[in-house]
Amino acid sequence: MYKLKRALIAVLLILSLVTVSNAHPGKLDENGGHYDSKTGKYHYHKGPKAGTEIVLTSYPVKENAIYKAKIKRVVDGDTAIIVFLTDDGTPYKDERIRFIGVNTPETVDPNRPVQYYGKEASEFTKKELKDKTVWIQMDMGVRDRYDRLLGYIWLKEPKNPDSEKEVRAKMFNARLLLEGYAQTMTIQPNVRYSEMFVKFQREAREAEKGLWK
């Protein structure tokens, strides 16, 4: 009887651990909860709202505005998953963002082979942006036809965003071009830095950097 009781207790303990594991998938964020991409809901596990669940909405971005965000995952050289960081801690759903004005060689398109210098560009973006806090600058068109955000990624908060010196030093889109990991890709109406970007690409090509070797 004693052995049977011990066996039953062991089974119950295992079941309880499985339940807890299933109830807390992934890491909790700074708000004490996590986002479930399958359900589109956000569940609080800690704090005053523990146990509650909400449906997350997209952050209401505006043209030409700048927002603070965190890089949650890098998809490839010119695309990432971000979450906006708000002053009041309000959670918003994760967003896929395509970097404006640049195009790195393809690595994740199921209909195309991995292109020349694609892996290098993807690894560079992962190394530079993984888990980083960044500033997202919008242009005139904030989303594309796939509902992806379109933005410029600043590694440090810009003080004078129209300064070429500051763009060179702080903007990641510009770094991709200057280091030869991307080519320019200008799509209306997002042309704020198009002339600078053409200049940066020419410099990388003349210096035979990256994909221009």
PDB file of C-alpha atoms in Angstrom:
ATOM      1  CA  MET A   1       0.000   0.000   0.000  1.00  0.00           C
ATOM      2  CA  TYR A   2       2.830   2.373   0.938  1.00  0.00           C
ATOM      3  CA  LYS A   3       4.565   1.791  -2.403  1.00  0.00           C
ATOM      4  CA  LEU A   4       1.280   2.368  -4.243  1.00  0.00           C
ATOM      5  CA  LYS A   5       0.778   5.688  -2.469  1.00  0.00           C
ATOM      6  CA  ARG A   6       4.288   6.801  -3.351  1.00  0.00           C
ATOM      7  CA  ALA A   7       3.710   5.864  -7.001  1.00  0.00           C
ATOM      8  CA  LEU A   8       0.445   7.840  -7.091  1.00  0.00           C
ATOM      9  CA  ILE A   9       2.127  10.882  -5.539  1.00  0.00           C
ATOM     10  CA  ALA A  10       4.911  10.679  -8.119  1.00  0.00           C
ATOM     11  CA  VAL A  11       2.374  10.562 -10.975  1.00  0.00           C
ATOM     12  CA  LEU A  12       0.440  13.535  -9.589  1.00  0.00           C
ATOM     13  CA  LEU A  13       3.651  15.518  -9.221  1.00  0.00           C
ATOM     14  CA  ILE A  14       4.615  14.859 -12.844  1.00  0.00           C
ATOM     15  CA  LEU A  15       1.142  15.857 -14.032  1.00  0.00           C
ATOM     16  CA  SER A  16       1.287  19.082 -12.043  1.00  0.00           C
ATOM     17  CA  LEU A  17       4.663  19.976 -13.558  1.00  0.00           C
ATOM     18  CA  VAL A  18       3.328  19.335 -17.059  1.00  0.00           C
ATOM     19  CA  THR A  19       0.313  21.560 -16.320  1.00  0.00           C
ATOM     20  CA  VAL A  20       2.498  24.389 -15.034  1.00  0.00           C
ATOM     21  CA  SER A  21       4.774  24.035 -18.034  1.00  0.00           C
ATOM     22  CA  ASN A  22       1.844  24.258 -20.426  1.00  0.00           C
ATOM     23  CA  ALA A  23       0.381  27.229 -18.557  1.00  0.00           C
ATOM     24  CA  HIS A  24       3.614  29.221 -18.796  1.00  0.00           C
ATOM     25  CA  PRO A  25       4.963  28.797 -22.331  1.00  0.00           C
ATOM     26  CA  GLY A  26       8.073  30.861 -23.014  1.00  0.00           C
ATOM     27  CA  LYS A  27       9.611  33.652 -20.990  1.00  0.00           C
ATOM     28  CA  LEU A  28       7.612  36.375 -19.300  1.00  0.00           C
ATOM     29  CA  ASP A  29       8.217  39.937 -20.452  1.00  0.00           C
ATOM     30  CA  GLU A  30       8.685  43.083 -18.354  1.00  0.00           C
ATOM     31  CA  ASN A  31       4.907  43.283 -17.826  1.00  0.00           C
ATOM     32  CA  GLY A  32       4.809  39.845 -16.189  1.00  0.00           C
ATOM     33  CA  GLY A  33       3.085  38.092 -19.067  1.00  0.00           C
ATOM     34  CA  HIS A  34       3.513  36.755 -22.582  1.00  0.00           C
ATOM     35  CA  TYR A  35       1.948  36.942 -26.025  1.00  0.00           C
ATOM     36  CA  ASP A  36       0.529  33.834 -27.679  1.00  0.00           C
ATOM     37  CA  SER A  37       0.903  34.280 -31.440  1.00  0.00           C
ATOM     38  CA  LYS A  38      -1.510  31.384 -32.097  1.00  0.00           C
ATOM     39  CA  THR A  39      -4.437  32.975 -30.248  1.00  0.00           C
ATOM     40  CA  GLY A  40      -3.437  36.622 -30.630  1.00  0.00           C
ATOM     41  CA  LYS A  41      -3.926  37.085 -26.884  1.00  0.00           C
ATOM     42  CA  TYR A  42      -1.720  38.359 -24.089  1.00  0.00           C
ATOM     43  CA  HIS A  43      -1.845  36.588 -20.710  1.00  0.00           C
ATOM     44  CA  TYR A  44      -0.649  38.125 -17.446  1.00  0.00           C
ATOM     45  CA  HIS A  45       1.054  35.765 -14.982  1.00  0.00           C
ATOM     46  CA  LYS A  46       2.425  38.261 -12.456  1.00  0.00           C
ATOM     47  CA  GLY A  47       1.439  41.582 -10.962  1.00  0.00           C
ATOM     48  CA  PRO A  48      -1.992  43.090 -10.224  1.00  0.00           C
ATOM     49  CA  LYS A  49      -3.448  41.748 -13.495  1.00  0.00           C
ATOM     50  CA  ALA A  50      -2.254  38.154 -12.966  1.00  0.00           C
ATOM     51  CA  GLY A  51      -4.687  35.650 -14.446  1.00  0.00           C
ATOM     52  CA  THR A  52      -6.261  38.065 -16.911  1.00  0.00           C
ATOM     53  CA  GLU A  53      -6.074  37.774 -20.674  1.00  0.00           C
ATOM     54  CA  ILE A  54      -6.471  40.425 -23.339  1.00  0.00           C
ATOM     55  CA  VAL A  55      -6.511  40.526 -27.132  1.00  0.00           C
ATOM     56  CA  LEU A  56      -3.533  42.562 -28.310  1.00  0.00           C
ATOM     57  CA  THR A  57      -3.902  45.208 -30.989  1.00  0.00           C
ATOM     58  CA  SER A  58      -1.392  46.817 -33.328  1.00  0.00           C
ATOM     59  CA  TYR A  59       0.411  49.908 -32.091  1.00  0.00           C
ATOM     60  CA  PRO A  60      -1.194  53.014 -33.679  1.00  0.00           C
ATOM     61  CA  VAL A  61       1.814  54.257 -35.654  1.00  0.00           C
ATOM     62  CA  LYS A  62       1.737  57.617 -37.423  1.00  0.00           C
ATOM     63  CA  GLU A  63       3.546  59.026 -40.432  1.00  0.00           C
ATOM     64  CA  ASN A  64       7.050  60.424 -39.796  1.00  0.00           C
ATOM     65  CA  ALA A  65       6.886  59.621 -36.063  1.00  0.00           C
ATOM     66  CA  ILE A  66       9.655  57.926 -34.061  1.00  0.00           C
ATOM     67  CA  TYR A  67       8.951  55.144 -31.546  1.00  0.00           C
ATOM     68  CA  LYS A  68      11.008  53.145 -29.070  1.00  0.00           C
ATOM     69  CA  ALA A  69      10.913  49.393 -29.617  1.00  0.00           C
ATOM     70  CA  LYS A  70      12.732  46.157 -28.882  1.00  0.00           C
ATOM     71  CA  ILE A  71      13.974  43.691 -31.467  1.00  0.00           C
ATOM     72  CA  LYS A  72      12.474  40.312 -30.534  1.00  0.00           C
ATOM     73  CA  ARG A  73      13.752  38.330 -33.505  1.00  0.00           C
ATOM     74  CA  VAL A  74      15.643  38.927 -36.736  1.00  0.00           C
ATOM     75  CA  VAL A  75      14.003  37.229 -39.734  1.00  0.00           C
ATOM     76  CA  ASP A  76      16.674  38.017 -42.325  1.00  0.00           C
ATOM     77  CA  GLY A  77      18.949  40.864 -43.351  1.00  0.00           C
ATOM     78  CA  ASP A  78      16.201  43.449 -43.824  1.00  0.00           C
ATOM     79  CA  THR A  79      13.290  42.163 -41.740  1.00  0.00           C
ATOM     80  CA  ALA A  80      12.711  41.731 -37.999  1.00  0.00           C
ATOM     81  CA  ILE A  81      10.021  41.148 -35.377  1.00  0.00           C
ATOM     82  CA  ILE A  82       9.638  44.020 -32.911  1.00  0.00           C
ATOM     83  CA  VAL A  83       7.488  45.011 -29.957  1.00  0.00           C
ATOM     84  CA  PHE A  84       6.836  48.652 -29.121  1.00  0.00           C
ATOM     85  CA  LEU A  85       7.934  49.877 -25.680  1.00  0.00           C
ATOM     86  CA  THR A  86       5.367  52.193 -24.132  1.00  0.00           C
ATOM     87  CA  ASP A  87       5.741  54.501 -21.134  1.00  0.00           C
ATOM     88  CA  ASP A  88       2.741  52.999 -19.324  1.00  0.00           C
ATOM     89  CA  GLY A  89       3.732  49.391 -20.024  1.00  0.00           C
ATOM     90  CA  THR A  90       0.683  48.686 -22.220  1.00  0.00           C
ATOM     91  CA  PRO A  91       1.447  45.545 -24.275  1.00  0.00           C
ATOM     92  CA  TYR A  92       0.892  45.531 -28.030  1.00  0.00           C
ATOM     93  CA  LYS A  93       1.186  42.594 -30.374  1.00  0.00           C
ATOM     94  CA  ASP A  94       4.498  41.753 -32.009  1.00  0.00           C
ATOM     95  CA  GLU A  95       4.990  43.395 -35.397  1.00  0.00           C
ATOM     96  CA  ARG A  96       7.003  42.352 -38.435  1.00  0.00           C
ATOM     97  CA  ILE A  97       8.952  45.305 -39.817  1.00  0.00           C
ATOM     98  CA  ARG A  98      10.624  45.670 -43.208  1.00  0.00           C
ATOM     99  CA  PHE A  99      13.531  48.106 -43.299  1.00  0.00           C
ATOM    100  CA  ILE A 100      12.831  50.990 -45.680  1.00  0.00           C
ATOM    101  CA  GLY A 101      15.076  51.729 -48.646  1.00  0.00           C
ATOM    102  CA  VAL A 102      17.267  48.617 -48.532  1.00  0.00           C
ATOM    103  CA  ASN A 103      17.129  45.112 -49.924  1.00  0.00           C
ATOM    104  CA  THR A 104      19.447  42.357 -48.706  1.00  0.00           C
ATOM    105  CA  PRO A 105      19.984  39.104 -50.650  1.00  0.00           C
ATOM    106  CA  GLU A 106      17.205  36.562 -50.036  1.00  0.00           C
ATOM    107  CA  THR A 107      17.619  33.755 -47.499  1.00  0.00           C
ATOM    108  CA  VAL A 108      14.128  32.715 -46.328  1.00  0.00           C
ATOM    109  CA  ASP A 109      11.934  32.813 -49.447  1.00  0.00           C
ATOM    110  CA  PRO A 110      10.698  29.211 -49.994  1.00  0.00           C
ATOM    111  CA  ASN A 111      10.410  29.869 -53.731  1.00  0.00           C
ATOM    112  CA  ARG A 112      13.995  31.068 -54.169  1.00  0.00           C
ATOM    113  CA  PRO A 113      17.422  29.630 -53.421  1.00  0.00           C
ATOM    114  CA  VAL A 114      19.603  31.446 -50.903  1.00  0.00           C
ATOM    115  CA  GLN A 115      21.169  34.322 -52.819  1.00  0.00           C
ATOM    116  CA  TYR A 116      24.812  35.353 -52.906  1.00  0.00           C
ATOM    117  CA  TYR A 117      25.860  37.106 -49.679  1.00  0.00           C
ATOM    118  CA  GLY A 118      22.429  36.499 -48.146  1.00  0.00           C
ATOM    119  CA  LYS A 119      23.710  34.476 -45.187  1.00  0.00           C
ATOM    120  CA  GLU A 120      26.356  37.079 -44.421  1.00  0.00           C
ATOM    121  CA  ALA A 121      23.760  39.883 -44.470  1.00  0.00           C
ATOM    122  CA  SER A 122      21.377  37.923 -42.252  1.00  0.00           C
ATOM    123  CA  GLU A 123      24.111  37.094 -39.734  1.00  0.00           C
ATOM    124  CA  PHE A 124      25.240  40.728 -39.655  1.00  0.00           C
ATOM    125  CA  THR A 125      21.725  41.931 -38.851  1.00  0.00           C
ATOM    126  CA  LYS A 126      21.294  39.276 -36.164  1.00  0.00           C
ATOM    127  CA  LYS A 127      24.610  40.204 -34.554  1.00  0.00           C
ATOM    128  CA  GLU A 128      23.857  43.934 -34.577  1.00  0.00           C
ATOM    129  CA  LEU A 129      20.155  43.918 -33.638  1.00  0.00           C
ATOM    130  CA  LYS A 130      19.396  40.823 -31.545  1.00  0.00           C
ATOM    131  CA  ASP A 131      17.547  41.805 -28.339  1.00  0.00           C
ATOM    132  CA  LYS A 132      18.466  45.464 -28.880  1.00  0.00           C
ATOM    133  CA  THR A 133      16.355  48.458 -27.933  1.00  0.00           C
ATOM    134  CA  VAL A 134      16.010  50.652 -31.035  1.00  0.00           C
ATOM    135  CA  TRP A 135      14.097  53.641 -32.347  1.00  0.00           C
ATOM    136  CA  ILE A 136      11.741  53.111 -35.278  1.00  0.00           C
ATOM    137  CA  GLN A 137      11.233  56.049 -37.614  1.00  0.00           C
ATOM    138  CA  MET A 138       8.242  55.959 -39.929  1.00  0.00           C
ATOM    139  CA  ASP A 139       7.977  57.588 -43.351  1.00  0.00           C
ATOM    140  CA  MET A 140       4.869  58.566 -45.321  1.00  0.00           C
ATOM    141  CA  GLY A 141       3.758  54.963 -45.890  1.00  0.00           C
ATOM    142  CA  VAL A 142       3.720  53.021 -42.613  1.00  0.00           C
ATOM    143  CA  ARG A 143       2.646  49.558 -43.885  1.00  0.00           C
ATOM    144  CA  ASP A 144       2.974  47.520 -47.066  1.00  0.00           C
ATOM    145  CA  ARG A 145       0.404  45.276 -48.774  1.00  0.00           C
ATOM    146  CA  TYR A 146       1.372  42.410 -46.464  1.00  0.00           C
ATOM    147  CA  ASP A 147       0.547  44.593 -43.413  1.00  0.00           C
ATOM    148  CA  ARG A 148       4.217  44.711 -42.422  1.00  0.00           C
ATOM    149  CA  LEU A 149       5.466  47.891 -40.812  1.00  0.00           C
ATOM    150  CA  LEU A 150       7.921  49.923 -42.875  1.00  0.00           C
ATOM    151  CA  GLY A 151      10.575  51.813 -40.971  1.00  0.00           C
ATOM    152  CA  TYR A 152      14.079  53.128 -40.469  1.00  0.00           C
ATOM    153  CA  ILE A 153      15.946  51.451 -37.606  1.00  0.00           C
ATOM    154  CA  TRP A 154      17.990  53.775 -35.399  1.00  0.00           C
ATOM    155  CA  LEU A 155      20.503  52.175 -33.021  1.00  0.00           C
ATOM    156  CA  LYS A 156      20.537  55.359 -30.941  1.00  0.00           C
ATOM    157  CA  GLU A 157      17.813  57.944 -30.571  1.00  0.00           C
ATOM    158  CA  PRO A 158      18.254  60.530 -33.355  1.00  0.00           C
ATOM    159  CA  LYS A 159      18.625  64.164 -32.335  1.00  0.00           C
ATOM    160  CA  ASN A 160      18.706  65.559 -35.856  1.00  0.00           C
ATOM    161  CA  PRO A 161      17.351  62.788 -38.133  1.00  0.00           C
ATOM    162  CA  ASP A 162      17.977  64.770 -41.332  1.00  0.00           C
ATOM    163  CA  SER A 163      21.697  65.107 -40.651  1.00  0.00           C
ATOM    164  CA  GLU A 164      23.761  62.876 -42.958  1.00  0.00           C
ATOM    165  CA  LYS A 165      26.412  62.585 -40.260  1.00  0.00           C
ATOM    166  CA  GLU A 166      23.831  61.270 -37.804  1.00  0.00           C
ATOM    167  CA  VAL A 167      22.295  58.916 -40.360  1.00  0.00           C
ATOM    168  CA  ARG A 168      25.722  57.419 -41.062  1.00  0.00           C
ATOM    169  CA  ALA A 169      26.509  56.981 -37.380  1.00  0.00           C
ATOM    170  CA  LYS A 170      23.185  55.784 -35.964  1.00  0.00           C
ATOM    171  CA  MET A 171      20.826  54.373 -38.629  1.00  0.00           C
ATOM    172  CA  PHE A 172      21.033  50.629 -39.288  1.00  0.00           C
ATOM    173  CA  ASN A 173      19.465  50.873 -42.768  1.00  0.00           C
ATOM    174  CA  ALA A 174      22.380  53.124 -43.720  1.00  0.00           C
ATOM    175  CA  ARG A 175      24.935  50.717 -42.203  1.00  0.00           C
ATOM    176  CA  LEU A 176      23.614  47.871 -44.350  1.00  0.00           C
ATOM    177  CA  LEU A 177      24.355  49.948 -47.437  1.00  0.00           C
ATOM    178  CA  LEU A 178      27.670  51.397 -46.251  1.00  0.00           C
ATOM    179  CA  GLU A 179      29.031  47.955 -45.344  1.00  0.00           C
ATOM    180  CA  GLY A 180      27.836  46.361 -48.587  1.00  0.00           C
ATOM    181  CA  TYR A 181      25.201  44.034 -47.135  1.00  0.00           C
ATOM    182  CA  ALA A 182      22.295  45.557 -49.090  1.00  0.00           C
ATOM    183  CA  GLN A 183      21.316  47.405 -52.241  1.00  0.00           C
ATOM    184  CA  THR A 184      18.994  50.387 -52.410  1.00  0.00           C
ATOM    185  CA  MET A 185      15.301  49.780 -53.011  1.00  0.00           C
ATOM    186  CA  THR A 186      13.207  52.930 -53.339  1.00  0.00           C
ATOM    187  CA  ILE A 187       9.418  52.593 -53.227  1.00  0.00           C
ATOM    188  CA  GLN A 188       7.118  55.601 -53.153  1.00  0.00           C
ATOM    189  CA  PRO A 189       6.115  57.357 -50.954  1.00  0.00           C
ATOM    190  CA  ASN A 190       8.998  56.380 -48.634  1.00  0.00           C
ATOM    191  CA  VAL A 191      11.810  58.425 -50.148  1.00  0.00           C
ATOM    192  CA  ARG A 192      13.014  60.567 -47.233  1.00  0.00           C
ATOM    193  CA  TYR A 193      16.583  59.237 -47.334  1.00  0.00           C
ATOM    194  CA  SER A 194      16.688  57.921 -50.900  1.00  0.00           C
ATOM    195  CA  GLU A 195      19.389  60.334 -52.123  1.00  0.00           C
ATOM    196  CA  MET A 196      21.617  59.553 -49.136  1.00  0.00           C
ATOM    197  CA  PHE A 197      21.085  55.825 -49.645  1.00  0.00           C
ATOM    198  CA  VAL A 198      22.143  55.997 -53.295  1.00  0.00           C
ATOM    199  CA  LYS A 199      25.293  57.817 -52.186  1.00  0.00           C
ATOM    200  CA  PHE A 200      26.017  55.193 -49.491  1.00  0.00           C
ATOM    201  CA  GLN A 201      25.616  52.341 -51.972  1.00  0.00           C
ATOM    202  CA  ARG A 202      27.966  54.013 -54.435  1.00  0.00           C
ATOM    203  CA  GLU A 203      30.590  54.379 -51.695  1.00  0.00           C
ATOM    204  CA  ALA A 204      30.345  50.679 -50.790  1.00  0.00           C
ATOM    205  CA  ARG A 205      30.562  49.631 -54.444  1.00  0.00           C
ATOM    206  CA  GLU A 206      33.609  51.793 -55.103  1.00  0.00           C
ATOM    207  CA  ALA A 207      35.263  50.382 -51.978  1.00  0.00           C
ATOM    208  CA  GLU A 208      34.265  46.818 -53.067  1.00  0.00           C
ATOM    209  CA  LYS A 209      32.660  46.040 -49.740  1.00  0.00           C
ATOM    210  CA  GLY A 210      30.424  43.066 -49.001  1.00  0.00           C
ATOM    211  CA  LEU A 211      28.392  41.907 -51.971  1.00  0.00           C
ATOM    212  CA  TRP A 212      30.350  44.318 -54.211  1.00  0.00           C
ATOM    213  CA  LYS A 213      33.591  42.346 -53.817  1.00  0.00           C
TER     214      LYS A 213
END
